[in-house]
mmCIF file of C-alpha atoms in Angstrom:
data_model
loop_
_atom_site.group_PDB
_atom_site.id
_atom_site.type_symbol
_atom_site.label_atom_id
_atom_site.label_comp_id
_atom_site.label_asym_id
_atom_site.label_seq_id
_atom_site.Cartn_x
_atom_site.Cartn_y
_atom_site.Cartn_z
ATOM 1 C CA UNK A 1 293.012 168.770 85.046
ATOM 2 C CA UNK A 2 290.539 167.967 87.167
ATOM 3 C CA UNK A 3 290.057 164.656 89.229
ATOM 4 C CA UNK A 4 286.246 164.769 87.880
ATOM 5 C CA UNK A 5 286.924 164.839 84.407
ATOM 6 C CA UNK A 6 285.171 162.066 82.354
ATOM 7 C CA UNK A 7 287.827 159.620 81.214
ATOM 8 C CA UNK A 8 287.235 156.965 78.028
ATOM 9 C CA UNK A 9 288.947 154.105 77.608
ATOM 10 C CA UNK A 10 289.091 152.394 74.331
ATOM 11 C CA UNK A 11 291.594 150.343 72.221
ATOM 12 C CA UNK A 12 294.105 152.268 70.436
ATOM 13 C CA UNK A 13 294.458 152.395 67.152
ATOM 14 C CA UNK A 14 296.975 153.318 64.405
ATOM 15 C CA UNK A 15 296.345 157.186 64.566
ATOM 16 C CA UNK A 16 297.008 157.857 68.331
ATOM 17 C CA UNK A 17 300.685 156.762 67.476
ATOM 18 C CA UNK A 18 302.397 160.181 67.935
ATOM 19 C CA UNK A 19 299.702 160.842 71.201
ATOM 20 C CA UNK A 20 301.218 157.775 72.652
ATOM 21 C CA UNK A 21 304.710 158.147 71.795
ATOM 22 C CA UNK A 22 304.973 161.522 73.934
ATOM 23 C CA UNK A 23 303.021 160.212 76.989
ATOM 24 C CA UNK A 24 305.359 157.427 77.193
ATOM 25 C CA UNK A 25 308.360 159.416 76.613
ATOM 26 C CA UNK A 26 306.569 162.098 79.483
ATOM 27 C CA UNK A 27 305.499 159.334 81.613
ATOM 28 C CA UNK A 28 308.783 156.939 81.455
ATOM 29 C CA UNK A 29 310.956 160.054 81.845
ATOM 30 C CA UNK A 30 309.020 161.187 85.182
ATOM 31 C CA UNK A 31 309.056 158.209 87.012
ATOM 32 C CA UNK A 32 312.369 156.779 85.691
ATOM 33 C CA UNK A 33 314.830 159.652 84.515
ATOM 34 C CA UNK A 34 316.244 160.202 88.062
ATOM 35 C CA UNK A 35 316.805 156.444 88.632
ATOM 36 C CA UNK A 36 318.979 155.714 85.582
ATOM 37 C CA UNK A 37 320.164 158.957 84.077
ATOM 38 C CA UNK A 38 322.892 157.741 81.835
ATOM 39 C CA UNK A 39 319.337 155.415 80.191
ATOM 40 C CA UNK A 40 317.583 158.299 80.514
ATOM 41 C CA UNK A 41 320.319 160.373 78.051
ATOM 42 C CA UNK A 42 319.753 157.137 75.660
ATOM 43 C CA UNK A 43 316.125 157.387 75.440
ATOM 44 C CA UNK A 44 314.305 160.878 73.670
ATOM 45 C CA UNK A 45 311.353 161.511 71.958
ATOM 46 C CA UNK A 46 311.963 159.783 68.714
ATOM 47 C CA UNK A 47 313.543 156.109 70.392
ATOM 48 C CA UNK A 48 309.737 155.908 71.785
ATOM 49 C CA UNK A 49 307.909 156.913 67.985
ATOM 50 C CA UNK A 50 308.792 153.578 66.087
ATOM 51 C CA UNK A 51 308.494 151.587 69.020
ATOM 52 C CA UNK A 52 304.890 152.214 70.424
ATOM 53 C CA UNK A 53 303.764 150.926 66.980
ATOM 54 C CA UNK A 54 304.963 147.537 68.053
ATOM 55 C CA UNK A 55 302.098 147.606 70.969
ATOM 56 C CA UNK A 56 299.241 148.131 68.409
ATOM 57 C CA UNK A 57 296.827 146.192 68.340
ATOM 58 C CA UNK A 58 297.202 145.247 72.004
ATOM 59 C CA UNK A 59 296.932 148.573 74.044
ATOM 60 C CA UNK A 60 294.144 150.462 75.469
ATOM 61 C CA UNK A 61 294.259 154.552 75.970
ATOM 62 C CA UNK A 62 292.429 156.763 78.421
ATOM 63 C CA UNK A 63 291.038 159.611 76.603
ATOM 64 C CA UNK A 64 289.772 162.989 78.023
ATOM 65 C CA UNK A 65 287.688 165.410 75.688
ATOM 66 C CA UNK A 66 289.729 163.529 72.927
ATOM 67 C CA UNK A 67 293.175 164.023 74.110
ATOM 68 C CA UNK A 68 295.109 160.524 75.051
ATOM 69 C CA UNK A 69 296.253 161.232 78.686
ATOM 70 C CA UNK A 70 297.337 157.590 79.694
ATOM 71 C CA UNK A 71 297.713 153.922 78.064
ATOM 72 C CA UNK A 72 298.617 150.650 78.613
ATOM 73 C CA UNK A 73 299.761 147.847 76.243
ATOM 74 C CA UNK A 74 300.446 144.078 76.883
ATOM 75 C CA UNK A 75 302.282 141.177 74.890
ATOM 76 C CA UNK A 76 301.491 137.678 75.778
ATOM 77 C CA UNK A 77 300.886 136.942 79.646
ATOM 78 C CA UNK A 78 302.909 140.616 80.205
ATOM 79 C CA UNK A 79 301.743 144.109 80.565
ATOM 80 C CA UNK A 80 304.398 146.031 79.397
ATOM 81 C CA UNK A 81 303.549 149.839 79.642
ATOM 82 C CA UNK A 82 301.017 151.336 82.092
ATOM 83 C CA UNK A 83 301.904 155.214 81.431
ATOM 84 C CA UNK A 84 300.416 158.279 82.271
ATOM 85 C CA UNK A 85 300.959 161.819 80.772
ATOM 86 C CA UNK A 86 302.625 163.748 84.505
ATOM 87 C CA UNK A 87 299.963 166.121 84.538
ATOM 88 C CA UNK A 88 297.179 163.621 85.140
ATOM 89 C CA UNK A 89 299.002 161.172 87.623
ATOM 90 C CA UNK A 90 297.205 160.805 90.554
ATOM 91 C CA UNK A 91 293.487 161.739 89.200
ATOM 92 C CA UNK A 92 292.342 158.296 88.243
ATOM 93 C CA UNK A 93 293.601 157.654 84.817
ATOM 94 C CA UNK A 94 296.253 154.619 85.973
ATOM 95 C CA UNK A 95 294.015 152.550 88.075
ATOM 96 C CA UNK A 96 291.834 152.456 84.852
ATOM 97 C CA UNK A 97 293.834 151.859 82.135
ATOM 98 C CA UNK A 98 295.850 149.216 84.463
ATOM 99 C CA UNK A 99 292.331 147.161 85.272
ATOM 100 C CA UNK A 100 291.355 147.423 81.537
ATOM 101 C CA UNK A 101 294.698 145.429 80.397
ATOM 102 C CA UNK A 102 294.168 143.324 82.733
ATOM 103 C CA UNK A 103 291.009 142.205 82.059
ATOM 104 C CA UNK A 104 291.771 142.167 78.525
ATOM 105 C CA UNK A 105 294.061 139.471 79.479
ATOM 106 C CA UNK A 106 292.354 137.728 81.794
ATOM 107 C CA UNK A 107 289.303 137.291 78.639
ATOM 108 C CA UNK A 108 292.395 135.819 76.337
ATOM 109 C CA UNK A 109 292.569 132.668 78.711
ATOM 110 C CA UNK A 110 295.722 133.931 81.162
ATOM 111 C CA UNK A 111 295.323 133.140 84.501
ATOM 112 C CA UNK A 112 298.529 134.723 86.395
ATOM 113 C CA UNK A 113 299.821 137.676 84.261
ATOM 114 C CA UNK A 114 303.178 139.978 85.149
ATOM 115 C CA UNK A 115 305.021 143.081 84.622
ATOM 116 C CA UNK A 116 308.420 144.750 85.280
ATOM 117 C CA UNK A 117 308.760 147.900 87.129
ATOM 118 C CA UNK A 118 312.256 149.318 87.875
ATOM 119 C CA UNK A 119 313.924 149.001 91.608
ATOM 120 C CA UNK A 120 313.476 152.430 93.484
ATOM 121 C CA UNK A 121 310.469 153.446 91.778
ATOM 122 C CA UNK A 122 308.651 152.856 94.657
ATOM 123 C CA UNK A 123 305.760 155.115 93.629
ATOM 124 C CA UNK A 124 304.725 152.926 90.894
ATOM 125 C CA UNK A 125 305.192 149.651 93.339
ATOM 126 C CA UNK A 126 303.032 150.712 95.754
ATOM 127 C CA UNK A 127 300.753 151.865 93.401
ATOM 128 C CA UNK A 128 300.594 148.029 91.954
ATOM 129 C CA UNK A 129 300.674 146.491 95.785
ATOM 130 C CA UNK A 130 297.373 148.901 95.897
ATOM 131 C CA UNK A 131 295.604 146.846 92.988
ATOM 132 C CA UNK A 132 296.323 143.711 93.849
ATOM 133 C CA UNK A 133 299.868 142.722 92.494
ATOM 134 C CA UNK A 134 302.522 141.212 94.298
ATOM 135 C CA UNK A 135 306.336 141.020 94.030
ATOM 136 C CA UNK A 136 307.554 137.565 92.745
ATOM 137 C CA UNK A 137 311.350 138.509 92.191
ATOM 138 C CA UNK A 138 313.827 140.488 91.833
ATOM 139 C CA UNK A 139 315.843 140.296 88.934
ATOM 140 C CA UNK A 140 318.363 141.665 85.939
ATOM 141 C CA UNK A 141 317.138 142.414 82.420
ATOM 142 C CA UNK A 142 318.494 144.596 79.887
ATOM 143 C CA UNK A 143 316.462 147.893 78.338
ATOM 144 C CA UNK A 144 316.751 149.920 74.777
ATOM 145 C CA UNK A 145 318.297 152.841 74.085
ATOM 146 C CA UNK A 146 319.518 154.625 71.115
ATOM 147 C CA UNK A 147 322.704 153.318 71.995
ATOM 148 C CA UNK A 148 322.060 149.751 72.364
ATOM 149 C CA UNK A 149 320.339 147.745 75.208
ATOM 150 C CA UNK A 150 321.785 148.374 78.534
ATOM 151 C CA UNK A 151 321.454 146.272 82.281
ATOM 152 C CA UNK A 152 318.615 147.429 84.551
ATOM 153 C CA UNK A 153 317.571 145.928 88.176
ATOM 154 C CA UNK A 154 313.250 145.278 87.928
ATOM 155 C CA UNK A 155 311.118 144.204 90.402
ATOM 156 C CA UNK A 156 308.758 141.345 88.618
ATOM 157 C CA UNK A 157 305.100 142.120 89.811
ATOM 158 C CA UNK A 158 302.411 139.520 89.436
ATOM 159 C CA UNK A 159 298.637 139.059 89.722
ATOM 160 C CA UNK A 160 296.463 136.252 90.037
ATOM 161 C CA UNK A 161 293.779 137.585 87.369
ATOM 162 C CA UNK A 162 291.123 134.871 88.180
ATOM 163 C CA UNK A 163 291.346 132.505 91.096
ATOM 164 C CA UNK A 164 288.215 130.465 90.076
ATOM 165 C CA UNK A 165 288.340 127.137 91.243
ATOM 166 C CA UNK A 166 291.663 127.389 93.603
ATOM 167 C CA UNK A 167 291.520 127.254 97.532
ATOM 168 C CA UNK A 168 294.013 129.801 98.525
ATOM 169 C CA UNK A 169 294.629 130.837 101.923
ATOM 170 C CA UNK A 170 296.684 133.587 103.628
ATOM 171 C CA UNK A 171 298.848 131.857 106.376
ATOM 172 C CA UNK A 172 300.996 133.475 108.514
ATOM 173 C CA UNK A 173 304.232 131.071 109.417
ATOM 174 C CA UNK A 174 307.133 131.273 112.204
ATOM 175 C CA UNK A 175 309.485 129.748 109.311
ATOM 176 C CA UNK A 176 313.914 128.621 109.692
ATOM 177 C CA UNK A 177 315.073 128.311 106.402
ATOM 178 C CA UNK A 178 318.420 125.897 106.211
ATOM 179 C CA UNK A 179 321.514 126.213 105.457
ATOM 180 C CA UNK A 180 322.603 125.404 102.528
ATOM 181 C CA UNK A 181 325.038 122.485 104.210
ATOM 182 C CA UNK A 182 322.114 120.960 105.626
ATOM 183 C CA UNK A 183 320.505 120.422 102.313
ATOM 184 C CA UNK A 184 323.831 120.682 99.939
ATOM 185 C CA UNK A 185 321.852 122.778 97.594
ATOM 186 C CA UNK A 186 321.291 126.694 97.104
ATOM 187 C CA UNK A 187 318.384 127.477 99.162
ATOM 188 C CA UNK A 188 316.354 130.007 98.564
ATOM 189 C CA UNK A 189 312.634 130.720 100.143
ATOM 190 C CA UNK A 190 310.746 132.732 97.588
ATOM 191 C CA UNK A 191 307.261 132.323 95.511
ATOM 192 C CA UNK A 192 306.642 128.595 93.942
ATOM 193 C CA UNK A 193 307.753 126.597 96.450
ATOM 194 C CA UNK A 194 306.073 124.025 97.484
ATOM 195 C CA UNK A 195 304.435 123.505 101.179
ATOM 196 C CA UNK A 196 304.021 120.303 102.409
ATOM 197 C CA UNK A 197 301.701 119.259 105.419
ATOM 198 C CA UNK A 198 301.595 115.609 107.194
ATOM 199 C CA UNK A 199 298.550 114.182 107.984
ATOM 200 C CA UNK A 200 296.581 111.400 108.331
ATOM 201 C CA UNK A 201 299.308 109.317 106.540
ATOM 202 C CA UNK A 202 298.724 111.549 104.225
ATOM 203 C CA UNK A 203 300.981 114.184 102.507
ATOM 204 C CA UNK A 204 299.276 117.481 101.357
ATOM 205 C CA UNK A 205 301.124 119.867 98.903
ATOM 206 C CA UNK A 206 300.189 123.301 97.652
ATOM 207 C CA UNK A 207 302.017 125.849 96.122
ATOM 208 C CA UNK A 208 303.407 129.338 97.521
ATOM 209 C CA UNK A 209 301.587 132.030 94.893
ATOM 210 C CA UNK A 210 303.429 134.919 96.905
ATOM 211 C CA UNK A 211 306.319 135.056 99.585
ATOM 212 C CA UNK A 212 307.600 138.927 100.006
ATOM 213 C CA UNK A 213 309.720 138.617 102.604
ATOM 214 C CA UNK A 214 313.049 136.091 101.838
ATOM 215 C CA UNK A 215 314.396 134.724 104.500
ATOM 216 C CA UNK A 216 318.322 134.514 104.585
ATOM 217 C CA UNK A 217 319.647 130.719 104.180
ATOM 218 C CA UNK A 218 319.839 129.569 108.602
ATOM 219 C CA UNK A 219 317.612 131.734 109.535
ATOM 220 C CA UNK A 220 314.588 132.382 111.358
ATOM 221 C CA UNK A 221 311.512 134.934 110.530
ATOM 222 C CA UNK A 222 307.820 135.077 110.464
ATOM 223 C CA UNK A 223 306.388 135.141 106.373
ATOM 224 C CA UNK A 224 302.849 136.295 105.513
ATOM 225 C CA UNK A 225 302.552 133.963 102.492
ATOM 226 C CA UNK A 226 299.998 133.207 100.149
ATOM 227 C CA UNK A 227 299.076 129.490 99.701
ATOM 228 C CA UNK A 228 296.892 127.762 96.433
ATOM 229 C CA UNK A 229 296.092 124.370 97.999
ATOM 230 C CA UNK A 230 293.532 123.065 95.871
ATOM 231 C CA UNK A 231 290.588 121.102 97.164
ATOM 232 C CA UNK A 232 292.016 119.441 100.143
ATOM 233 C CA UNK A 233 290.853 120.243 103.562
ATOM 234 C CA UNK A 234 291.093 124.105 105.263
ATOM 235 C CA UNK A 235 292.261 122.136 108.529
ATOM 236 C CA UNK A 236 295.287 120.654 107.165
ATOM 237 C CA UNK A 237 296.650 124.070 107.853
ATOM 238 C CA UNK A 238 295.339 124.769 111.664
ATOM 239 C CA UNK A 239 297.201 126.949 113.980
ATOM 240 C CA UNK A 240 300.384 125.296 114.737
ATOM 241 C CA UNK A 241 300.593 122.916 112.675
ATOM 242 C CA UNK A 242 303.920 121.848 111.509
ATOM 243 C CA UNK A 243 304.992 122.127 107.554
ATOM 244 C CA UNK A 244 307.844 121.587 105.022
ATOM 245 C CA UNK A 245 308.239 124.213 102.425
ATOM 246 C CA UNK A 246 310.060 122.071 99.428
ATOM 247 C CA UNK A 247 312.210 123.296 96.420
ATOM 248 C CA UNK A 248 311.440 120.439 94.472
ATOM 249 C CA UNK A 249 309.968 117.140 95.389
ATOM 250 C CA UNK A 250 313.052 115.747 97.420
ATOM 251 C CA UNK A 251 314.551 119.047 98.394
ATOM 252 C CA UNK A 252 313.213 120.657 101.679
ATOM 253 C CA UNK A 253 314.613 124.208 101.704
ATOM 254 C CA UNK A 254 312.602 125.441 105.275
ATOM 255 C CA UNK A 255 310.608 124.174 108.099
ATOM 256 C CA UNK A 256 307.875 126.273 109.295
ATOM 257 C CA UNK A 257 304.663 126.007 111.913
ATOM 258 C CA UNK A 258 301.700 127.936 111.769
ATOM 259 C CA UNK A 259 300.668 130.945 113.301
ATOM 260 C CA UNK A 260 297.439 132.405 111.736
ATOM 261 C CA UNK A 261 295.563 131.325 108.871
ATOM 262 C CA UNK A 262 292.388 133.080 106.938
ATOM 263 C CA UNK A 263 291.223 132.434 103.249
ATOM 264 C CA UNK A 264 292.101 134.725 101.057
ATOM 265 C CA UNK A 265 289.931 137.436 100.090
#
């Protein structure tokens, strides 16, 4: 098992079905099983078999002298398994099954892609923090067993696969979100709002591409967030300078002023 061995990664293909099956299954059961037992109970060997057919053509496995030790598969704008067999977790088979997928998607035209990983399994969301993802959300979905689908709470990751022609910056912001009387709507601060800067009689929006820390609706706290702002100027968001942060056009959810600012890397 060693951290040396030569890895391949290639598309999968119709014959590595049973391979796959039992690293998911091994994989899924190790990093999940003690998070949601009664799932867990619901989910053997043979639920995995028929359904890691469903992931063909559109999966990639990590191969060493032959034997399939990790894969991941995508659907749309989604990666929806990055697995890897227990044995060979931390010896550099995730990292490169996880950047293949990606840039699988990235060459089919999608420019922001996503996946799902289960609240409490903070191994696996550090280990996508690590490689560039973010969390967008938090949020209810339901999962298969052989008993039917059943609730689960997931933490929606997302990436920003190619960043070509956007100005994004990192800005660091004293923000007070308000309460909800003040704008007689359900605030919320999170990822996709919309920041809004003053100046020169001029209004400049951008868009909030990542937000991890919400702030509670009347209160104050200081948010690292990422901001897309197009082509506009770099000062517009100077040291502390004042700025809306906007649910929607007409609906200003927080007021915030600058504290750092740096282009993102």
């Amino acid at each position: 098992m060693s951290a040396n061995a030569d890895i391949v990664i290639r598309l999968a293909s119709a014959g590595d079905i049973p391979a796959l099956a039992r690293v998911w299954h091994d994989g899924w059961h190790q990093g999940h099983a003690h998070l949601s037992p009664d799932i867990a109970a619901g989910r053997p060997f043979d639920f995995f078999l028929p359904r890691i057919e469903t992931t063909l053509p559109d999966c990639v496995v990590a191969t060493v002298n032959d034997e399939i030790v990790g894969f991941a598969g995508w659907e749309g704008d989604g990666i929806g398994q990055v697995f890897v067999l227990p044995v060979w977790h931390g010896k550099g088979v995730a990292p490169l099954v996880l950047a293949d997928a990606e840039q699988k998607l990235k060459e089919q035209g999608h420019t922001r892609i996503w996946l799902q990983c289960q609240v409490g399994n903070v191994r696996a969301r550090r280990f996508y923090e690590k490689h560039g993802w973010y969390l967008a959300r938090e949020m209810d979905v339901d999962i298969g067993t052989i008993e039917g689908r059943k609730p689960q709470r997931v933490w929606r990751m997302e990436k920003d696969v190619d960043r070509s022609g956007h100005n994004t910056l990192v800005v660091e912001a004293e923000v007070r979100v308000l309460a909800e009387a003040e704008t007689n709507q359900p605030v919320t601060l999170c990822k996709d709002m919309m920041p809004s800067v003053f100046q020169n009689g001029l209004y400049y929006i951008g868009r909030v591409v990542e937000c991890p820390l919400p702030i509670p609706p009347g209160e104050n706290g200081t948010v690292t967030m990422w901001i897309e702002c197009g082509a506009y100027p770099f000062d517009v968001w100077a040291v502390g300078k004042h700025f809306e942060l906007r649910g929607g056009p007409d609906v200003i959810v927080a007021r915030a002023v600058v504290m750092s600012v740096g282009r993102c890397p």
